Coordinates of C-alpha atoms and ligand atoms in Angstrom, one line a residue:
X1 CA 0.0 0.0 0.0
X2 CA 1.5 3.5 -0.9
X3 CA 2.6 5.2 2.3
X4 CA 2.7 8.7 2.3
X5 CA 5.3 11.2 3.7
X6 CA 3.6 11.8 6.8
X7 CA 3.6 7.9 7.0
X8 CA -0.2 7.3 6.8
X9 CA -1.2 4.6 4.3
X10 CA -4.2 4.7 1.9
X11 CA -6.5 2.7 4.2
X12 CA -6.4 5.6 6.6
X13 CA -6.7 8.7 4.0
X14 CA -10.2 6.7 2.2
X15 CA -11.9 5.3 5.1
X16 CA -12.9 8.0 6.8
X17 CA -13.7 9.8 4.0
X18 CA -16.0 7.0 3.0
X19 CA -19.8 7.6 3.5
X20 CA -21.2 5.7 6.1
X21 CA -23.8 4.8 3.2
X22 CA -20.8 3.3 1.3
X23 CA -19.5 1.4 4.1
X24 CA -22.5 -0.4 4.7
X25 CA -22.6 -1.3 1.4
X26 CA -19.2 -2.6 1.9
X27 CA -20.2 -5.1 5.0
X28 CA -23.8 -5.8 2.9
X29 CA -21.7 -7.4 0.3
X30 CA -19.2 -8.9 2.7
X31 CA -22.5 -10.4 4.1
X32 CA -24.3 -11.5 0.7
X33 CA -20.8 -13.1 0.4
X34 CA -21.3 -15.5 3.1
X35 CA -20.9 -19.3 1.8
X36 CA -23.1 -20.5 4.5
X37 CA -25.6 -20.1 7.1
X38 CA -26.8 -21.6 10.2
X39 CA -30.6 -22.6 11.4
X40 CA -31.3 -24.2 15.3
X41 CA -33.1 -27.2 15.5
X42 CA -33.9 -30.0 17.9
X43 CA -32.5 -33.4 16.8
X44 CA -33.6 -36.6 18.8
X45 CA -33.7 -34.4 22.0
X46 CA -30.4 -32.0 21.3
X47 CA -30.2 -28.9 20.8
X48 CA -28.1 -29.1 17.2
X49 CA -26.6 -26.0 15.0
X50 CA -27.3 -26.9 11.6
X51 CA -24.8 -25.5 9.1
X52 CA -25.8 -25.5 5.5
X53 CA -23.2 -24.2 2.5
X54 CA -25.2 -22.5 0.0
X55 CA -25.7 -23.4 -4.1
X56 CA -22.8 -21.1 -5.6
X57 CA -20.5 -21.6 -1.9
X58 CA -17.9 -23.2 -4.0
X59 CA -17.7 -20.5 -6.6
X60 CA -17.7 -18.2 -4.2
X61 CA -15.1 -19.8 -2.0
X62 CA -12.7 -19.9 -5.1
X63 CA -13.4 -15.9 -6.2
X64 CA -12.9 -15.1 -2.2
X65 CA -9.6 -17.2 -2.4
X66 CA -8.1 -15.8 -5.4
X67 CA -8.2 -12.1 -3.4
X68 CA -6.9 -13.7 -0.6
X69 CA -4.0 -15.1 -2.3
X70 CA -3.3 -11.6 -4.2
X71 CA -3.6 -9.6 -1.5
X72 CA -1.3 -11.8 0.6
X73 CA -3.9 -12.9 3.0
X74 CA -2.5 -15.9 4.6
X75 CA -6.0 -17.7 4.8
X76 CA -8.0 -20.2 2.5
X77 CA -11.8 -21.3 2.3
X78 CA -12.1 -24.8 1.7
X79 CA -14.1 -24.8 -1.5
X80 CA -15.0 -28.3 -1.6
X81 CA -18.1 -28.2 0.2
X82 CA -16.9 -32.4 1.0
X83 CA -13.7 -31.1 2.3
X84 CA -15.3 -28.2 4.5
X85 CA -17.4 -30.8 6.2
X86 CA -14.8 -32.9 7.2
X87 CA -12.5 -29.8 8.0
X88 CA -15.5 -28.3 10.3
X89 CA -16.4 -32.1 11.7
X90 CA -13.0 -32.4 12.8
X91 CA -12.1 -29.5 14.2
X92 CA -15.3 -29.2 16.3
X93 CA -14.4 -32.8 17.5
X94 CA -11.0 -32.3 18.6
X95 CA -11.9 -29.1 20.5
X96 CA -15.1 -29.9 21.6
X97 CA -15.2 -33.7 21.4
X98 CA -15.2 -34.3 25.1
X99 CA -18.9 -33.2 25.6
X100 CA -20.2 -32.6 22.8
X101 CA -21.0 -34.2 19.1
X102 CA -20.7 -32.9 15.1
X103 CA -21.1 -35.1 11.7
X104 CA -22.0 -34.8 8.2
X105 CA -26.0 -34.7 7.7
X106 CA -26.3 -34.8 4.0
X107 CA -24.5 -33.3 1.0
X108 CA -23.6 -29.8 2.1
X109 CA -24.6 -29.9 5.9
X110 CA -23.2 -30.2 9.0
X111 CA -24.9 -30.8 12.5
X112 CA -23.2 -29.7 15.6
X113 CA -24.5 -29.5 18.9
X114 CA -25.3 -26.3 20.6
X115 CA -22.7 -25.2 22.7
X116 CA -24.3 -23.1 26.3
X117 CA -23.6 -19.7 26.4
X118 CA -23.5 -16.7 24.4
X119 CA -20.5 -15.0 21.9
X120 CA -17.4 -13.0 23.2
X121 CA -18.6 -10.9 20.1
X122 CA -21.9 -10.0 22.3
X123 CA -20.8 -9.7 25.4
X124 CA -18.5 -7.4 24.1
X125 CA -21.3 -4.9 22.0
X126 CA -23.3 -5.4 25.1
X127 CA -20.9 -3.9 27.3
X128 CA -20.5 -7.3 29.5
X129 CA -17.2 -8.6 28.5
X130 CA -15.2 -9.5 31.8
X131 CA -11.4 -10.5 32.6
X132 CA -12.3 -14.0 33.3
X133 CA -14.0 -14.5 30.0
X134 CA -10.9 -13.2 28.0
X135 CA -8.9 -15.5 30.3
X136 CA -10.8 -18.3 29.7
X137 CA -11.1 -17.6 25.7
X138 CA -6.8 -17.0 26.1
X139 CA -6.9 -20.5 28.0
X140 CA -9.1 -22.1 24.9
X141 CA -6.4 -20.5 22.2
X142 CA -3.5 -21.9 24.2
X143 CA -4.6 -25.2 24.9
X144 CA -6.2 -25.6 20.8
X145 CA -2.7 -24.2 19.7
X146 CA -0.9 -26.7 21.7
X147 CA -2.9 -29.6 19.9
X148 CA -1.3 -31.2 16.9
X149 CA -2.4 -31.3 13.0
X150 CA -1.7 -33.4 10.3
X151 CA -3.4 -30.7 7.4
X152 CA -0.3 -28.5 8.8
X153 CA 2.5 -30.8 9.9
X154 CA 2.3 -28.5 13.2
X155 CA 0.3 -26.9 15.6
X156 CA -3.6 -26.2 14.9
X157 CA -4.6 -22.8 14.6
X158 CA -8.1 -21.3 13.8
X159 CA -7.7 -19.1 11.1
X160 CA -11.1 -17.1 11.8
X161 CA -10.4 -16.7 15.0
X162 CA -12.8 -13.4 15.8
X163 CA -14.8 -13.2 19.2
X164 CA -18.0 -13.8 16.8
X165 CA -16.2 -17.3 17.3
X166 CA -15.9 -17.7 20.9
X167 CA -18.7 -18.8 23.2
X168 CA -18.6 -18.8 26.3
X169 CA -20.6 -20.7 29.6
X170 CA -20.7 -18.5 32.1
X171 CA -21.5 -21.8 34.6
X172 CA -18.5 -22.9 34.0
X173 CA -16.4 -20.3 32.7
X174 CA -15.1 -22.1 30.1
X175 CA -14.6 -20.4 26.2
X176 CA -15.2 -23.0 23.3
X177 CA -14.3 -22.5 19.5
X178 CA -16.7 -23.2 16.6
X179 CA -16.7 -22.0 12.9
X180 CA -14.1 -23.6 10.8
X181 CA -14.9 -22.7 7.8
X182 CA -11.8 -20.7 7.1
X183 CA -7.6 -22.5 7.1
X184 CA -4.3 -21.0 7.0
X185 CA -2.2 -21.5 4.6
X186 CA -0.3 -24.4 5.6
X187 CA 2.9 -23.0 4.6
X188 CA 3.1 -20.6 7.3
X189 CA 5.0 -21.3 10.3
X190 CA 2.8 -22.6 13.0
X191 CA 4.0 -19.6 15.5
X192 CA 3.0 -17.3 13.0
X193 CA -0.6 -19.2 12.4
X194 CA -1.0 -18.9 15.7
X195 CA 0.1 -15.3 16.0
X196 CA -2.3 -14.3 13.6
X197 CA -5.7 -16.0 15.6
X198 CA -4.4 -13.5 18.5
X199 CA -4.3 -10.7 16.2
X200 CA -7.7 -11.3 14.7
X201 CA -8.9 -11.7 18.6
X202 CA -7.6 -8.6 19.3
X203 CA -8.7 -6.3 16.2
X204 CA -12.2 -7.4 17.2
X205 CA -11.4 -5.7 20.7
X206 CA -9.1 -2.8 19.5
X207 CA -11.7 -1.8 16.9
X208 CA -15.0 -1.6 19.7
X209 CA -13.8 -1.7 22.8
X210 CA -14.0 2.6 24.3
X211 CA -10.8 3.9 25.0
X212 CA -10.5 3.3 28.6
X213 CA -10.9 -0.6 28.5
X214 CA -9.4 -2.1 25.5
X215 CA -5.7 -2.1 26.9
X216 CA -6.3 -3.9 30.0
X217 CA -9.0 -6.5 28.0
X218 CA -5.8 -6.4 25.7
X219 CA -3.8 -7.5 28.1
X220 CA -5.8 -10.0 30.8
X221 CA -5.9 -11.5 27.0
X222 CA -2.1 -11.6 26.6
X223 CA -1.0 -12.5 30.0
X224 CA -3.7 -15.8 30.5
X225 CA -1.9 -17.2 26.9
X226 CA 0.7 -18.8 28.3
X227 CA 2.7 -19.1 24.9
X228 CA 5.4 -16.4 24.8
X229 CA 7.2 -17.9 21.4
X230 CA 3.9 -16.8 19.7
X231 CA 3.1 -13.6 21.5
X232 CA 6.4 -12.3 19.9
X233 CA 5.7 -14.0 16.7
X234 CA 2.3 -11.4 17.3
X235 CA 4.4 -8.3 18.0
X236 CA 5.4 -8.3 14.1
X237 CA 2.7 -8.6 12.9
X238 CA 0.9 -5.6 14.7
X239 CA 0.7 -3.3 11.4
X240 CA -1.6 -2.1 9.1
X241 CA -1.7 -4.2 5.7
X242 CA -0.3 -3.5 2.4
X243 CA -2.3 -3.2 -0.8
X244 CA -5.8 -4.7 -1.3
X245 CA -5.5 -6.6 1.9
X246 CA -7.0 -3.4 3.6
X247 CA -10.4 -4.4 2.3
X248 CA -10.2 -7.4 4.6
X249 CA -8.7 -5.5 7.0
X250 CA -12.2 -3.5 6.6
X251 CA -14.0 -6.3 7.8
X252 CA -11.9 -7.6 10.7
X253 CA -11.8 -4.0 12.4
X254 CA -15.6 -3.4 11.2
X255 CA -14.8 -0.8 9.4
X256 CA -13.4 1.4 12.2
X257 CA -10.9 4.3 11.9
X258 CA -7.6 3.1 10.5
X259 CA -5.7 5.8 12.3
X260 CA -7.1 4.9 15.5
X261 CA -6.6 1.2 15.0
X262 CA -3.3 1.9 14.1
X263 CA -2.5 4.5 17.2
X264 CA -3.6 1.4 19.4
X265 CA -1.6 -1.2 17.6
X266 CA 1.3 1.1 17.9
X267 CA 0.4 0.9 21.7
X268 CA 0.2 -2.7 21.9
X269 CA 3.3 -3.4 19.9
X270 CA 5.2 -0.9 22.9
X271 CA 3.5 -2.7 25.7
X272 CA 4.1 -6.3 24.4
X273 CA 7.7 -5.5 23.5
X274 CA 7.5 -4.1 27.3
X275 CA 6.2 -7.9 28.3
X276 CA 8.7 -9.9 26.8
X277 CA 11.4 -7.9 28.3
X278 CA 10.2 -8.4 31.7
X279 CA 9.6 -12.1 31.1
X280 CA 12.8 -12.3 30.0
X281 CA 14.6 -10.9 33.1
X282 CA 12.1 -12.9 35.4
X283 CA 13.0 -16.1 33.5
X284 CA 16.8 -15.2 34.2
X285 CA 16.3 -14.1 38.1
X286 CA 14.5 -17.7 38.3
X287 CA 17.1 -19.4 36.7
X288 CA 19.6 -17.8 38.9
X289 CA 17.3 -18.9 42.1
X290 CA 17.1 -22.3 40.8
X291 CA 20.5 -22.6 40.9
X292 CA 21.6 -21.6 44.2
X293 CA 18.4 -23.6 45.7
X294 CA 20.1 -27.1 44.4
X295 CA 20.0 -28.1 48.1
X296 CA 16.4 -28.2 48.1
X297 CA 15.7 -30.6 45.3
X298 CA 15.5 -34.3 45.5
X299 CA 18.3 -36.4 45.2
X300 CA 20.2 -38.0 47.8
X301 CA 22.4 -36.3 50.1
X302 CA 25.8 -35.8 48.9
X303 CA 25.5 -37.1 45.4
X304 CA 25.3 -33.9 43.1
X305 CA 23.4 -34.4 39.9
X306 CA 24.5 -33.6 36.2
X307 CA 23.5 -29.9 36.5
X308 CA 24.5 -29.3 40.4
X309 CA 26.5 -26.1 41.2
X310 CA 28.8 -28.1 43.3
X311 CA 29.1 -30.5 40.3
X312 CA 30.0 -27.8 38.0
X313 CA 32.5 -25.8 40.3
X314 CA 33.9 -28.9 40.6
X315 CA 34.4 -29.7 37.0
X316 CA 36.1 -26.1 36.7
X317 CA 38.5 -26.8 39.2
X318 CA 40.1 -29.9 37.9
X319 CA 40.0 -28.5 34.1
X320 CA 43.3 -28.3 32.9
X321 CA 43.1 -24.1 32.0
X322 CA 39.8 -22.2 32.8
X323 CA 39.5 -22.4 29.1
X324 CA 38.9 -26.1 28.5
X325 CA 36.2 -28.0 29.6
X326 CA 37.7 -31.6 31.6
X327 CA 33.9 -33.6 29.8
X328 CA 32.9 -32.6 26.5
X329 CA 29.2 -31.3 26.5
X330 CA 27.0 -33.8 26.2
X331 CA 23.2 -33.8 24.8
X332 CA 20.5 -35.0 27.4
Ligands
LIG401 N1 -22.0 -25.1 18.0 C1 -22.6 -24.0 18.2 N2 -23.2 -23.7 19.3 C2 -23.8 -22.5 19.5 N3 -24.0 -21.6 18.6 C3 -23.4 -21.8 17.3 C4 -22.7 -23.0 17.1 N4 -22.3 -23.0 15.8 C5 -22.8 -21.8 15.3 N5 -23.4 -21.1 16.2 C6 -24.1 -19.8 16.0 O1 -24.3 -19.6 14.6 C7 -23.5 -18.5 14.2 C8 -23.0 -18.8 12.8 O2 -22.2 -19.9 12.8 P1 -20.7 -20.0 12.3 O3 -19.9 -19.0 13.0 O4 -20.2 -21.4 12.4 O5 -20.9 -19.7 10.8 P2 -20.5 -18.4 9.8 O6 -21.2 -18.7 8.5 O7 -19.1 -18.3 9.8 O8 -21.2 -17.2 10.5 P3 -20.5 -15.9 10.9 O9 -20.1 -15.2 9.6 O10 -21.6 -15.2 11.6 O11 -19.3 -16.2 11.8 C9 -22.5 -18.3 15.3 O12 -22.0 -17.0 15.3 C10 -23.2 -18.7 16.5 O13 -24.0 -17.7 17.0
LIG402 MG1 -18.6 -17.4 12.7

């Protein structure tokens, strides 16, 4: 995207000299675009979601994923309605196996059970978002990255992963995941798959969320995923997009002002970059703590293990020059 001297992109000069009338013609068509659509039923005494692709989805699909691929957008519809079904079937059960069901009901449906609760997406336009539900949808992202997947050789990741995906019980304050209708691209590095579900998380909070709140929901976020490896993966990738990509971009941040989205991305990138410097020096204080509290840990008195201080002063004092090591280092 062409960046002026003043450093503000194209995205940020049009959009808020858009109409209003023109931007809700934007999200209609986003909407007519939809490949799906969903209908509640009871089956056999459960409450089921019943997802049904439309007549032209796979057409659709493929015109959706040819601007993806243009505009660099590292995401894919599965435009084989077969292979959606599976996709959506699959994922649902691995997240959401434990309690609840999902299979293929006919050629282009899928039936899912309703999951209790309501969207992150409404608590938040409702004004009834709360720490623990971020932490618990932070706990969901962290535990689903953690899971393994053949389709990527890696870690799962969502690849839609916008509060409008995240429901939440508050009985048992747990968050679950549906709608998998949307992949990475499996070439991506996992962290960076992984990174971008955060992001998408978080431009759903950056762009509604009033001034006062969306740091600190930013943040009770951050700090309850556990996975530091991808939070920094995340800190690159806090930017505005380049070219036609700022039409997606559109639709993730609903349309809000790019200069304000960006000002608070700016803000996030300092603060997280703020984070992972004071992990790091905690990491390093407890490694130092560790080490001088080797009496404490359990092996039998006198007998110093492989990594024991008294061990490794040891070693040091009968190496031949302070230079070279008396054992070569070994792998464990
Ligand atoms: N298993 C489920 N339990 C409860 N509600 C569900 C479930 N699956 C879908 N829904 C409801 O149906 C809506 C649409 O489903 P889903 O997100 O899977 O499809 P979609 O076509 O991607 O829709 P959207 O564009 O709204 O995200 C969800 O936002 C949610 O309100
Ligand atoms: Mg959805």
């Amino acid at each position: 995207m062409p960046i002026r001297e003043d450093g503000t992109s194209l995205a940020e000069r049009l959009i808020p000299l858009v109409p209003q009338a023109l931007t809700n013609a934007a999200a209609t068509f986003v909407d007519s675009l939809k490949i799906s659509s969903t209908s509640e039923k009871v089956r056999r005494g459960r409450r089921v979601v019943i997802k049904r692709r439309h007549v032209y989805s796979e057409q659709l699909a493929e015109l959706a994923n040819l601007y993806f691929r243009m505009s660099s957008i590292p995401v894919r519809f599965w435009s084989k309605t077969k292979d959606w079904q599976r996709w959506e079937v699959k994922c649902f059960r691995k997240l959401n196996g434990d309690r609840f069901r999902a299979f293929n009901s006919g050629a282009k449906t899928v039936c899912i059970d309703k999951l209790p609760g309501q969207r992150l997406w409404d608590h938040m336009n409702r004004g009834t978002l709360t720490r623990r539900m971020l932490e618990a949808a932070a706990r969901e992202y962290c535990r689903a990255h953690q899971l393994w997947s053949d389709e990527f050789a890696g870690g799962w990741s969502h690849g839609d992963a916008s509060m409008a995906n995240v429901m939440y019980n508050e009985k048992t304050g747990r968050a679950r995941l549906i709608d998998f209708e949307l992949i990475h691209e499996n070439s991506l590095p996992t962290k960076s798959r992984q990174a971008d579900d955060l992001l998408v998380f978080l431009l759903d909070l950056i762009s509604v969320v009033p001034t006062r709140q969306w740091l600190p929901f930013a943040l009770y976020f951050l700090n309850a995923y556990e996975n530091a490896g991808v939070i920094a993966a995340l800190e690159n990738q806090l930017a505005l997009p380049n070219g036609m990509a700022w039409i997606w971009w559109g639709v993730r941040t609903s349309f809000a002002n790019p200069a304000r989205v960006k000002r608070r991305l700016a803000k996030l990138r300092h603060v997280i970059a703020n984070l992972a410097h004071h992990r790091a020096i905690a990491a390093t204080r407890a490694r130092k703590r560790r080490r001088a509290s080797i009496t404490c840990q359990e092996i039998s008195p006198g007998m110093p293990s492989a990594s024991s201080r008294t061990l490794a002063i040891s070693e040091i004092a009968k190496a031949a020059s302070p230079g070279i090591p008396r054992r070569l280092p070994t792998k464990r």
